[in-house]
mmCIF file of C-alpha atoms in Angstrom:
data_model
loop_
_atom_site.group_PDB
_atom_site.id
_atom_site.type_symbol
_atom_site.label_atom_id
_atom_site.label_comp_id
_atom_site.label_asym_id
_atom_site.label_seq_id
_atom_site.Cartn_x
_atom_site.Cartn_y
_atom_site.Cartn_z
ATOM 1 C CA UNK A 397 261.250 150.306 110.319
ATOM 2 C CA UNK A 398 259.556 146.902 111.523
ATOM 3 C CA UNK A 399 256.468 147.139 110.995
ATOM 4 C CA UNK A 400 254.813 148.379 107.633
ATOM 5 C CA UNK A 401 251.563 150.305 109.399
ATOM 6 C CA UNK A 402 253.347 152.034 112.377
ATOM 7 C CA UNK A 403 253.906 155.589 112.594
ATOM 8 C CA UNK A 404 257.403 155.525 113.494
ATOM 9 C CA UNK A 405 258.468 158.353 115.308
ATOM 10 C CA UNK A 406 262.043 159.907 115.805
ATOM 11 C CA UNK A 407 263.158 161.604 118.794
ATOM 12 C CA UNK A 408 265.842 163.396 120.914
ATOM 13 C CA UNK A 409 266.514 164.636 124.168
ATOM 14 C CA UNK A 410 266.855 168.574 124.668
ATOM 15 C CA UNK A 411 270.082 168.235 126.480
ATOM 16 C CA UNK A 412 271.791 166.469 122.746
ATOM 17 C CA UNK A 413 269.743 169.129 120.821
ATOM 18 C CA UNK A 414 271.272 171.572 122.593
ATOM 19 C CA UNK A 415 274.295 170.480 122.306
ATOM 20 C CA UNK A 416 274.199 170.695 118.599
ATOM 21 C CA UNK A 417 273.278 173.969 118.989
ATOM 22 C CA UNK A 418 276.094 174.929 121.282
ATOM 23 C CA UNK A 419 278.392 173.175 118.295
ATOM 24 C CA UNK A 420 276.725 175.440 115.948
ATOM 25 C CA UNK A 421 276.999 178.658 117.896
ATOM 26 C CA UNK A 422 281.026 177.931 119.012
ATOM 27 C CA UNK A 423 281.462 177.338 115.181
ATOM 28 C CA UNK A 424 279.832 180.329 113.855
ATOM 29 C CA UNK A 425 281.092 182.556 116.353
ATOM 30 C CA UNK A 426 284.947 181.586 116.292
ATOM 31 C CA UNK A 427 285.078 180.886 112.278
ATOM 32 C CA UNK A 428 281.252 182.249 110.653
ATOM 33 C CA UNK A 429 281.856 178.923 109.903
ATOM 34 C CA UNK A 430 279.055 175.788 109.420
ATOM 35 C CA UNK A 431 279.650 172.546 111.281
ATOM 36 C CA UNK A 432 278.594 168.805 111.224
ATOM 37 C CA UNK A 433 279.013 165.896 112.904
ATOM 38 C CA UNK A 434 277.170 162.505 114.092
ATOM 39 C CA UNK A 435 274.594 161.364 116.047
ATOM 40 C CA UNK A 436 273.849 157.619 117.160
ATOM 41 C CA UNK A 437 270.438 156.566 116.100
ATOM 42 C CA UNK A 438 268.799 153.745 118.441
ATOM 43 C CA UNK A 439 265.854 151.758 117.767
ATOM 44 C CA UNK A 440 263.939 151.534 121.390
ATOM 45 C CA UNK A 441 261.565 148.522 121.823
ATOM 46 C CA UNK A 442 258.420 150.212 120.483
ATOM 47 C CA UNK A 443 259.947 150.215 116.913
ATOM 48 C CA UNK A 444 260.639 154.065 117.114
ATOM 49 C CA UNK A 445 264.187 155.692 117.226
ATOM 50 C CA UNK A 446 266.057 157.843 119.105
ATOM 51 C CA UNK A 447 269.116 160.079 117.969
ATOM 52 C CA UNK A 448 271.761 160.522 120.917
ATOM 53 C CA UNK A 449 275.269 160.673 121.617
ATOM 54 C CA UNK A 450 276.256 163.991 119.325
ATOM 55 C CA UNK A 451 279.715 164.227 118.481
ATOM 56 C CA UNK A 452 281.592 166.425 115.944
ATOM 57 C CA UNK A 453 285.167 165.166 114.311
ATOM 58 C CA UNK A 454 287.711 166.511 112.590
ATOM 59 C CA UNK A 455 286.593 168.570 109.675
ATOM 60 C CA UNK A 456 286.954 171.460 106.800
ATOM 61 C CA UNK A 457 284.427 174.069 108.220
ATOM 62 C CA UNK A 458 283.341 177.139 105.937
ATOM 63 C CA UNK A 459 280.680 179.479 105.782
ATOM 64 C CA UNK A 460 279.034 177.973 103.373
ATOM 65 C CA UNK A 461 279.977 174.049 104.188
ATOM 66 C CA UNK A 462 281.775 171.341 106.078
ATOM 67 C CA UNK A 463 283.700 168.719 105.102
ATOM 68 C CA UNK A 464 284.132 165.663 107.637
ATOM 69 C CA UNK A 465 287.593 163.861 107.577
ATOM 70 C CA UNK A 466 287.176 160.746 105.924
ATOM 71 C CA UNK A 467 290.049 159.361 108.194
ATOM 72 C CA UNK A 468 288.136 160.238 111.571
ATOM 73 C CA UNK A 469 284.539 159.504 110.297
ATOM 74 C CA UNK A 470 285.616 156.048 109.378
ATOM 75 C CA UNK A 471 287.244 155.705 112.734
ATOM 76 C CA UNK A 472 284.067 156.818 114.260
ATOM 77 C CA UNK A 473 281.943 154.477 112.235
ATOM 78 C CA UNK A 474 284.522 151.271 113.226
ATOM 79 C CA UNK A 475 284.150 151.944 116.862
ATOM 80 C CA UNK A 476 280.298 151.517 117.188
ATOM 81 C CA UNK A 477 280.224 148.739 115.017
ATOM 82 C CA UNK A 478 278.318 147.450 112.239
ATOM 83 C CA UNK A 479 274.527 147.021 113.664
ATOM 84 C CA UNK A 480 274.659 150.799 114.705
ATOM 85 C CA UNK A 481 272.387 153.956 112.418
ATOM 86 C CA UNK A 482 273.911 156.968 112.608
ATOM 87 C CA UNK A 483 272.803 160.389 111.601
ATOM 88 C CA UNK A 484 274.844 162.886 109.726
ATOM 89 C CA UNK A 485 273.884 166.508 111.245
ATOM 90 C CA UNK A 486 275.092 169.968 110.299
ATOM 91 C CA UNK A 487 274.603 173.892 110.508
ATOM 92 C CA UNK A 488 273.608 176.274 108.764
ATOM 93 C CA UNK A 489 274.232 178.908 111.530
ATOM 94 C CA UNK A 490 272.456 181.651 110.369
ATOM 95 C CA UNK A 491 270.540 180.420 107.318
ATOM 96 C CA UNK A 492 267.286 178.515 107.413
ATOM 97 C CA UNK A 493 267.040 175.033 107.477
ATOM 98 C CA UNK A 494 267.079 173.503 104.389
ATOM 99 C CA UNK A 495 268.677 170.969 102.075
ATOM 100 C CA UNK A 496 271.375 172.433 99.979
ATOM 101 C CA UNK A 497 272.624 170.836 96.723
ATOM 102 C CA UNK A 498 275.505 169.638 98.606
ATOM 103 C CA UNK A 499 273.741 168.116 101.252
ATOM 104 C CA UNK A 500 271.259 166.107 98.743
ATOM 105 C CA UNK A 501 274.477 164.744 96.962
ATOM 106 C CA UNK A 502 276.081 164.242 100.271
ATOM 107 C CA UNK A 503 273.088 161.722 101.519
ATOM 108 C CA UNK A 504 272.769 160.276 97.971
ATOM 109 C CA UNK A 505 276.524 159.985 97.623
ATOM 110 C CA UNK A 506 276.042 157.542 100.972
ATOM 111 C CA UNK A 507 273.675 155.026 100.490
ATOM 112 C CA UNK A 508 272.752 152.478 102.726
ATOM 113 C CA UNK A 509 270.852 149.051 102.640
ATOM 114 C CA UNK A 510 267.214 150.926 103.414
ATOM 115 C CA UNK A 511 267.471 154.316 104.744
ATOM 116 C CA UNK A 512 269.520 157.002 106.285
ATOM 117 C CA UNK A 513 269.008 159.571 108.673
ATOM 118 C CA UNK A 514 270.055 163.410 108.266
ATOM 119 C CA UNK A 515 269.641 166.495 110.497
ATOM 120 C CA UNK A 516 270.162 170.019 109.256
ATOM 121 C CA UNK A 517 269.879 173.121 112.058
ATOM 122 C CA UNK A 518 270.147 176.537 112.522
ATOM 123 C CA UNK A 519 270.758 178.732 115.347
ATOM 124 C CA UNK A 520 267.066 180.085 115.949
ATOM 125 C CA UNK A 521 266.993 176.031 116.624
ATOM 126 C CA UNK A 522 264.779 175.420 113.539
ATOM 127 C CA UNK A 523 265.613 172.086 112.196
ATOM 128 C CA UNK A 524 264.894 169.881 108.925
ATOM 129 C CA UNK A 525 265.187 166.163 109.401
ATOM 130 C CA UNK A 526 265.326 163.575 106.474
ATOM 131 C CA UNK A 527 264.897 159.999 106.159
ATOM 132 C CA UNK A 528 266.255 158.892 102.915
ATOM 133 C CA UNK A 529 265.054 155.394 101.717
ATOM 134 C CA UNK A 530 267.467 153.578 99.183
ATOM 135 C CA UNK A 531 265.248 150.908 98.793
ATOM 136 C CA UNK A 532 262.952 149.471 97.012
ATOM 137 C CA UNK A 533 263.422 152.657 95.586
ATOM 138 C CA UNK A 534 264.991 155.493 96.152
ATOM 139 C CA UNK A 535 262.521 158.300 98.361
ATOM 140 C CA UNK A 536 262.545 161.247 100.726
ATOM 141 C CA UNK A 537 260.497 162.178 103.552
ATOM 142 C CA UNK A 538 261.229 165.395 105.820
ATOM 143 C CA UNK A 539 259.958 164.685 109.036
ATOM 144 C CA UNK A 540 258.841 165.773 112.383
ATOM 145 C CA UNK A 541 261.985 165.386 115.603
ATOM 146 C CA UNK A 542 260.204 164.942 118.316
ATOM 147 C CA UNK A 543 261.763 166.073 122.235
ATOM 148 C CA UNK A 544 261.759 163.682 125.349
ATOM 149 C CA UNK A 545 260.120 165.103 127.670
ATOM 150 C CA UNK A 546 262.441 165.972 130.836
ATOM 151 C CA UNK A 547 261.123 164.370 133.727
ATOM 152 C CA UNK A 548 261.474 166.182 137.587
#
C-alpha cells in the first residue's frame, strides 16, 4: 500500500467470486464439508488490488474446517514466485461469515513482511475480508470487496 493517504480499494470480478462460491456449494453438498483455497492478489497501476485466479488444492475438508496440504500449498506458492500476494479464502457453507479462532491463528500463524490478505464466504455469498498488517505493528481491518463491473 504505496501511498500513506490513498483509500486503497480491493476488488474482484463476479465470474472468480462465483467461482468460490461454486467451490463452496460442490464442497458442502458432496461432504457438508468447508473448503479453502487461494487467490492471486495483483496490485493494478492505481495502487489498488485485485484478487483473481481462484484455485483450491489438496486439502483435509470438514464441517467445521479445512486443512490445506502443506506439500501442494508450497508448490503453489513456488510457481508464482516470490513478488506475488496471495489470499487465503475459505467457506463456511452454511454459517455466517466470520473469523473463527482457527482462522485468526491461521493468519497470525502466517505472517508476512506488511500485510496479508484473507477471504471468508458463505453460500448466501456474504463475505468477510481481512487485511492483516504485521508491521509496524501488528493490526486488523475487515474491509469492503468491491465487484468489477462487467462490461457489454
Amino acid at each position: 500500500m504505496k501511498d500513506e493517504n490513498k483509500d486503497v480499494k480491493f476488488w474482484i470480478h463476479p465470474d472468480d467470486f462465483d467461482i468460490l462460491i461454486a467451490y463452496a456449494s460442490s464442497a458442502h453438498t458432496q461432504f457438508g464439508a468447508e473448503i479453502g483455497g487461494q487467490l492471486i492478489v495483483e496490485e493494478d497501476k492505481d495502487g489498488d488490488f485485485i484478487l483473481k485466479n481462484p484455485v483450491i488444492l489438496k486439502q483435509e475438508v470438514s464441517g467445521g474446517e479445512c486443512t490445506l496440504d502443506a506439500e501442494a500449498l508450497t508448490n503453489y506458492y513456488s510457481s508464482h514466485g516470490s513478488k506475488v500476494r496471495h489470499c487465503w479464502w475459505h467457506s463456511h457453507h452454511t454459517m455466517a461469515a466470520f473469523w473463527s479462532g482457527t482462522d485468526n491463528n491461521c493468519i497470525l500463524d502466517n505472517p508476512a513482511n506488511d500485510f496479508s490478505v484473507s477471504l471468508v464466504i458463505n453460500l448466501k455469498r456474504e463475505y468477510k475480508l481481512r487485511i492483516q498488517f504485521f508491521k509496524p505493528f501488528l493490526h486488523e481491518e475487515n474491509i469492503k470487496l468491491n465487484f468489477l463491473k462487467v462490461e457489454t
